[in-house]
Amino acid sequence: MSTVVAQSLHVFGLRSHVSNNVFFFDEQIIMFPSGNHCVKYNVDQKWQKFIPGSDKSQGMLALAISPNRRYLAVSETVQDKPVITIYELSAIPCRKRKILNNFDFPVQKFICMAFSPDSKYLLTQTSPPESNLVYWLWEKQKVMAIVRIDTQNNAVFQVSFNPQDNTQICITGNGMFKLLRFAEGTLKQTNFQRGEPQNYLAHTWVSDDKIIAGTDTGRLFLFESGDQRWETSIVVKEPTSETKNLGVIQESESLIEFPAVTSPVPSYEQVMMTSSHSQLSLPQVFAIAAYSKGFACSAGPGRVLLFEKMEDKEFYRESREIRIPVDPQSNDPSQSDKQDVLCMCFSPSEETLIASTSKNQLYSITMSLTEISKGEPAHFEYLMYPLHSASITGLDTCIRKPLIATCSVDRSVRIWNYESNSLELFKEYQEEAYTISLHPSGHYIVVGFADKLRIMNLLIDDIRSFKEYSVRGCKECSFSNGGHLFAAVNGNVIHIFSTTSLENISNLKGHTGKIRSVAWNTDDSKLISCGTDGAVYEWSLSTGKRETECVLKSCSYNCVTISPDGKIIFAVGSDQTLKEIADSSVIREMSAFDVTYTAVVISHSGRMMFVGTSVGTIRAMKYPLPLQKEFNEYQAHAGPVTKMSLTFDDQFLLSVAEDGCLFTWKVFDKDGRGIKREREVGFAEEVLVTKTDMEEKAQVMLELKTRVEELKMENEYQLRLKDMNYSEKIKELTDKFLQEMESLKTKNQVLKTEKEKQDVLHRERMDDLLDKQSRELQDLECCNNQKLLLEYEKYQELQLKSQRMQEEYEKQLRDNDETKSQALEELTEFYEAKLQEKTTLLEEAQEDVRQQLREFEETKKQIEEDEDREIQDIKTKYEKKLRDEKESNLRLKGETGIMRKKFSSLQKEIEERTNDIELLKGEQVKLQGVIKSLEKDIMGLKREIQERDETIQDKEKRIYDLKKKNQELEKFKFVLDYKIKELKKQIEPRENEIKVMKEQIQEMEAELERFHKQNTQLELNITELWQKLRATDQEMRRERQKEWDLEALVKRFKTDLHNCVAYIQEPRQLKEKVRALFEKYVQRADMVEIAGLNSDLQQEYARQREHLERNLATLKKKVVKESELHRTDYVRIMQENVSLIKEINELRRELKFTRSQVYDLEAALKLTKKIRPEVSETGNIISGPERQALGSRGQRQPQTGLLLASKAASPKLPPASGHTHPTAFWAPLPRACSPKAL
């Protein structure tokens, strides 16, 4: 085997048409097919691991993973024969567990597979026309059952096991939905199809007996135990505009009649053909995946619907819609979401949904995002990056950057980074891209499109064309190694352009067929080309003419390359050989062993060669080329390799193929000769940016800065307004809460008094109830005793009755026994007589049987004798024939043996001579190579010795410098330790002061509470006095009213009396008037008399009122005096409180300052600890005088240099005193201490 080894590192691509092409291995790792590998990809850490396909495999067809995630089944075609390989995923690396390749039934290929729930059984479905379903016990490679699913060559799309039952199976396909059960070694169908047959594309189990199936007409069916229970239909309207309207047209519990599908869709390609013709297309349900809440299904191009189970019914309703996003890099963004979702899977935690599409893309979405975006559809995101969806036609790499450039038939150009395994740039165009070349600087590319040849700049975020040439259908282009020239092929002409002037400097004509490959030599003085005309030409660029040529019309060349020394050309073509060409002649041909080489590349060191084959494999061999079949062959692609390239440092091999995948390989030679080339200069990080882009971005940045400043101003203004509002609200709330507290206190007192009353009432009631209960208990005991006596008498009577009944029943039993024995005797006599009759009949029948047996044996003997005679005659006849044939056979064998011996002896002689010649040539070549390599090795070792001597001297100098630094740091450490101790001593007395201050604050708070209580008591006294004042005011008003009434009465009486005096001269009239006065005022006079009687009471009332007024005045004076005293006390306390707060804040600042000092000191100490091991090697110790000198130097240094602190070095303050605002000390003060009270 060859010593040149290639290890697959990363792959950019997906094969979407493999059945079940994406699934989760665990929460972070997914698996998918790419090329001829199955890839394990870690989504978080971005690494890939590979499970290669079988040797000589023609591609994977289907995958299946076991439910316990331990086994992976891969269906392949190996040399036109189907093979199923089962890998053990738990092993590291993954290893083959079983290979199923011997089949007792006809089979072309296995198109879908499924593992049973316990992972012991495997279900496989073969393709038409056989369409066999095979039930395997795969560990023993045993077929448990096989059944033919369909006889009409209809396609089967999916098979699956019941997730809870190994014996129940579901199969869906074109016109079939079948449930089978494995029993007694056979698979039997358990359901009966009703209604019109549908083209079921996918299905999934949502419970033990329920299955959701989707069709090519956008219909979803729910089957329970094989019977249809529910149906819904989805229709996608696709008008000419970019807008789309998706509507669930109808959903019903009953069966809905739909028109029959005239042309069922058995494959994805036919589905796409039919859907493109109709304006109103029906969405095909290619994939369904179940999860705990329901299921997800594809609903036409670029759309996935989530259905959730309805709570009150056993049916489902549409809950969310997820779309594939529009790609802005596409030339037609509306086409980017027109790709069908072919496979979906949920992560084990159901947090992530992954989907693969018909354009070889992988998308993912977190399910929590779908719940957030209610009303609007959610959008998928690329799982990794956009991938090629068709055959890759161009590949190139550069020197100054770790970039790979590819172009594809999917009309896209992509720039990849093989260091970070990411996509750097990506753009789609209207024309197909046939070839691409990357400038050695990594800043430019040349791309050959169907209409033109374009030179493009690779900007930071775009690919822009800056020069176009009218070279139509350029299938091959290449920059020179220096980058100053590039060649472009147009049919059978090679155009050479200058990269600096962008002009066509020469045209190379000579090929009669299409040119397939061009290659530059190391110094760019020559160009090598090959084509379909069987010609390999070496062109001189200085003259523009052919220098050497080698024409072999029977071979159509695919690729050409040249050795680093420029002496040998290597070409591969359709004749299945690798040719070494030198001086216009083929000096050597190496067979490809029944495959066609499509690409060839040689390393820059000239020690390694790699070729790509038409079956997708890559062969690694060392150069000089071996004589025998000495190469390593690696499974790579699922189609012919189109291009291969090596990076400039010979570390990585790049390969692309018609399957749309790009592989990166790590290559090395086990001999280690001339491979490892360390880069003198690292990769360039510069990127191209246009001036307009820079100006636009600068303008945008300025606008954003101004916007940010405006927003800051607005926010500050809004914050001020909010602070003002909140401060007002806080004041209002504090007042309100204080009022509420007072009201609650009064309520609390009232409730306490009510509670005491209720307690007294409750006790009285309890005493009454206890007395009543004791009385009732005594009464109940008396009653129950009487009842017990009565019941006991009844019991005795019933016992007597039961004894009598028992005696009667015993008598009846005796009578029944006697009658029974008599009847038994009669029956036995009757049946004995019958038995005797039957025995006699049996004996007669047995005699008849014996006679018949004798007759049968006699006839049997006669027949056997006749047959023996006939057999002996036939035997003798055929024995004679056998003897004759054996004799003739022996004669012929002798003749053939003699001829074989002669032939073998001649052949051995020929082989021995040819082997001797080849061995001698090989030894000669090997010895020459060994001599050259040894000479180079000697030179390299001498250089290494010199370099190592220089590095040793540099390291010794560095060690000496580090030892000096270590000594200085030790001195600095001693000073820092001393300062830390001093700072700790300063911190401790301040903490004691803080504790004393806290105790003083607590005492002051206690005094404040005591004053608050006194104040409340005084307020209560004031309220009582105010009530008394109001009562006296009311009585005074009443007395004044009475006085006013009496004065009015006296005035009226005086006026009437004055009128009477006018009649003093006339006695009669005077008498009448006096009488009228008497009648008028006699009652009121009585009232006056009553008032006179109460005058003593009024005097007493006035005296008491004066006394109370005097008391009130004295009390008012006392209250004023006490309030003034309290105010002075409160002012004094507040002043003390403010001074204490200031002191605490100052202490806090000092504490913070000291902490920062200690923290920095400790940081310095850690540095010294790290450097201490190097100091210990020197063994130097600082003496006493040196320490004193360091101490004095540390004292002379400014204080800021040592102001360092640590949380560990300073004791923490308790949370009560730490980081409190000065206003926090107002919180415990009572209402009397508030600013209003003061």
CSV table of N, CA, C and O in Angstrom, one decimal, residues 714-748:
chain,number,residue,atom,x,y,z
A,714,GLU,N,-33.3,62.6,24.8
A,714,GLU,CA,-34.7,62.3,25.0
A,714,GLU,C,-34.9,61.5,26.3
A,714,GLU,O,-35.8,61.7,27.1
A,715,ASN,N,-34.0,60.4,26.4
A,715,ASN,CA,-34.1,59.5,27.5
A,715,ASN,C,-33.9,60.3,28.8
A,715,ASN,O,-34.5,60.0,29.8
A,716,GLU,N,-32.8,61.1,28.8
A,716,GLU,CA,-32.5,61.9,30.0
A,716,GLU,C,-33.7,62.8,30.4
A,716,GLU,O,-34.1,62.8,31.6
A,717,TYR,N,-34.3,63.5,29.4
A,717,TYR,CA,-35.4,64.3,29.7
A,717,TYR,C,-36.6,63.5,30.3
A,717,TYR,O,-37.2,63.9,31.2
A,718,GLN,N,-36.9,62.4,29.6
A,718,GLN,CA,-38.0,61.5,30.1
A,718,GLN,C,-37.7,61.0,31.5
A,718,GLN,O,-38.6,60.9,32.3
A,719,LEU,N,-36.4,60.7,31.8
A,719,LEU,CA,-36.1,60.2,33.1
A,719,LEU,C,-36.3,61.3,34.2
A,719,LEU,O,-36.8,61.0,35.3
A,720,ARG,N,-35.9,62.5,33.8
A,720,ARG,CA,-36.1,63.6,34.8
A,720,ARG,C,-37.6,63.8,35.1
A,720,ARG,O,-38.0,63.9,36.2
A,721,LEU,N,-38.4,63.8,34.0
A,721,LEU,CA,-39.9,63.9,34.2
A,721,LEU,C,-40.4,62.8,35.1
A,721,LEU,O,-41.2,63.0,36.0
A,722,LYS,N,-39.9,61.6,34.8
A,722,LYS,CA,-40.4,60.4,35.6
A,722,LYS,C,-40.0,60.5,37.0
A,722,LYS,O,-40.8,60.2,37.9
A,723,ASP,N,-38.7,61.0,37.2
A,723,ASP,CA,-38.3,61.2,38.6
A,723,ASP,C,-39.2,62.2,39.4
A,723,ASP,O,-39.5,61.9,40.5
A,724,MET,N,-39.5,63.3,38.7
A,724,MET,CA,-40.4,64.3,39.4
A,724,MET,C,-41.7,63.7,39.7
A,724,MET,O,-42.2,63.9,40.8
A,725,ASN,N,-42.3,63.0,38.7
A,725,ASN,CA,-43.6,62.4,38.9
A,725,ASN,C,-43.6,61.4,40.1
A,725,ASN,O,-44.4,61.4,40.9
A,726,TYR,N,-42.5,60.6,40.0
A,726,TYR,CA,-42.4,59.5,41.1
A,726,TYR,C,-42.2,60.1,42.4
A,726,TYR,O,-42.7,59.6,43.4
A,727,SER,N,-41.4,61.2,42.5
A,727,SER,CA,-41.2,61.8,43.8
A,727,SER,C,-42.5,62.4,44.4
A,727,SER,O,-42.8,62.3,45.6
A,728,GLU,N,-43.3,63.0,43.5
A,728,GLU,CA,-44.6,63.5,43.9
A,728,GLU,C,-45.5,62.4,44.4
A,728,GLU,O,-46.2,62.5,45.4
A,729,LYS,N,-45.5,61.3,43.6
A,729,LYS,CA,-46.4,60.2,44.0
A,729,LYS,C,-45.9,59.6,45.3
A,729,LYS,O,-46.7,59.2,46.1
A,730,ILE,N,-44.6,59.6,45.5
A,730,ILE,CA,-44.1,59.0,46.8
A,730,ILE,C,-44.6,59.8,48.0
A,730,ILE,O,-45.0,59.3,49.0
A,731,LYS,N,-44.5,61.1,47.8
A,731,LYS,CA,-45.0,62.0,48.9
A,731,LYS,C,-46.5,61.8,49.2
A,731,LYS,O,-46.9,61.6,50.3
A,732,GLU,N,-47.3,61.7,48.1
A,732,GLU,CA,-48.7,61.5,48.3
A,732,GLU,C,-48.9,60.1,49.0
A,732,GLU,O,-49.7,60.0,49.9
A,733,LEU,N,-48.2,59.1,48.5
A,733,LEU,CA,-48.4,57.8,49.1
A,733,LEU,C,-48.0,57.7,50.6
A,733,LEU,O,-48.7,57.1,51.4
A,734,THR,N,-46.9,58.4,50.9
A,734,THR,CA,-46.4,58.4,52.3
A,734,THR,C,-47.5,59.1,53.2
A,734,THR,O,-47.9,58.5,54.3
A,735,ASP,N,-48.0,60.2,52.8
A,735,ASP,CA,-49.1,60.9,53.5
A,735,ASP,C,-50.3,60.0,53.7
A,735,ASP,O,-50.9,59.8,54.8
A,736,LYS,N,-50.7,59.4,52.6
A,736,LYS,CA,-51.9,58.5,52.6
A,736,LYS,C,-51.7,57.3,53.5
A,736,LYS,O,-52.5,56.9,54.3
A,737,PHE,N,-50.5,56.7,53.5
A,737,PHE,CA,-50.2,55.5,54.3
A,737,PHE,C,-50.2,55.9,55.8
A,737,PHE,O,-50.6,55.1,56.6
A,738,LEU,N,-49.6,57.1,56.1
A,738,LEU,CA,-49.7,57.5,57.5
A,738,LEU,C,-51.1,57.7,58.0
A,738,LEU,O,-51.4,57.3,59.1
A,739,GLN,N,-51.9,58.3,57.2
A,739,GLN,CA,-53.4,58.4,57.6
A,739,GLN,C,-54.0,57.1,57.7
A,739,GLN,O,-54.7,56.8,58.7
A,740,GLU,N,-53.7,56.2,56.8
A,740,GLU,CA,-54.3,54.8,56.9
A,740,GLU,C,-53.8,54.1,58.1
A,740,GLU,O,-54.6,53.4,58.8
A,741,MET,N,-52.6,54.3,58.5
A,741,MET,CA,-52.0,53.7,59.7
A,741,MET,C,-52.7,54.1,60.9
A,741,MET,O,-53.1,53.3,61.8
A,742,GLU,N,-53.0,55.4,61.0
A,742,GLU,CA,-53.7,55.9,62.2
A,742,GLU,C,-55.1,55.4,62.2
A,742,GLU,O,-55.6,54.9,63.3
A,743,SER,N,-55.8,55.4,61.1
A,743,SER,CA,-57.2,54.8,61.1
A,743,SER,C,-57.2,53.3,61.4
A,743,SER,O,-58.1,52.9,62.2
A,744,LEU,N,-56.2,52.6,60.9
A,744,LEU,CA,-56.1,51.2,61.3
A,744,LEU,C,-55.8,51.0,62.8
A,744,LEU,O,-56.3,50.0,63.4
A,745,LYS,N,-55.0,51.9,63.3
A,745,LYS,CA,-54.8,51.7,64.8
A,745,LYS,C,-56.1,51.9,65.6
A,745,LYS,O,-56.3,51.1,66.5
A,746,THR,N,-56.9,52.9,65.2
A,746,THR,CA,-58.2,53.1,65.9
A,746,THR,C,-59.1,51.9,65.7
A,746,THR,O,-59.7,51.4,66.7
A,747,LYS,N,-59.1,51.4,64.5
A,747,LYS,CA,-59.9,50.2,64.2
A,747,LYS,C,-59.4,49.0,65.0
A,747,LYS,O,-60.2,48.2,65.5
A,748,ASN,N,-58.1,48.9,65.1
A,748,ASN,CA,-57.5,47.8,65.9
A,748,ASN,C,-58.0,47.8,67.3
A,748,ASN,O,-58.3,46.8,67.9
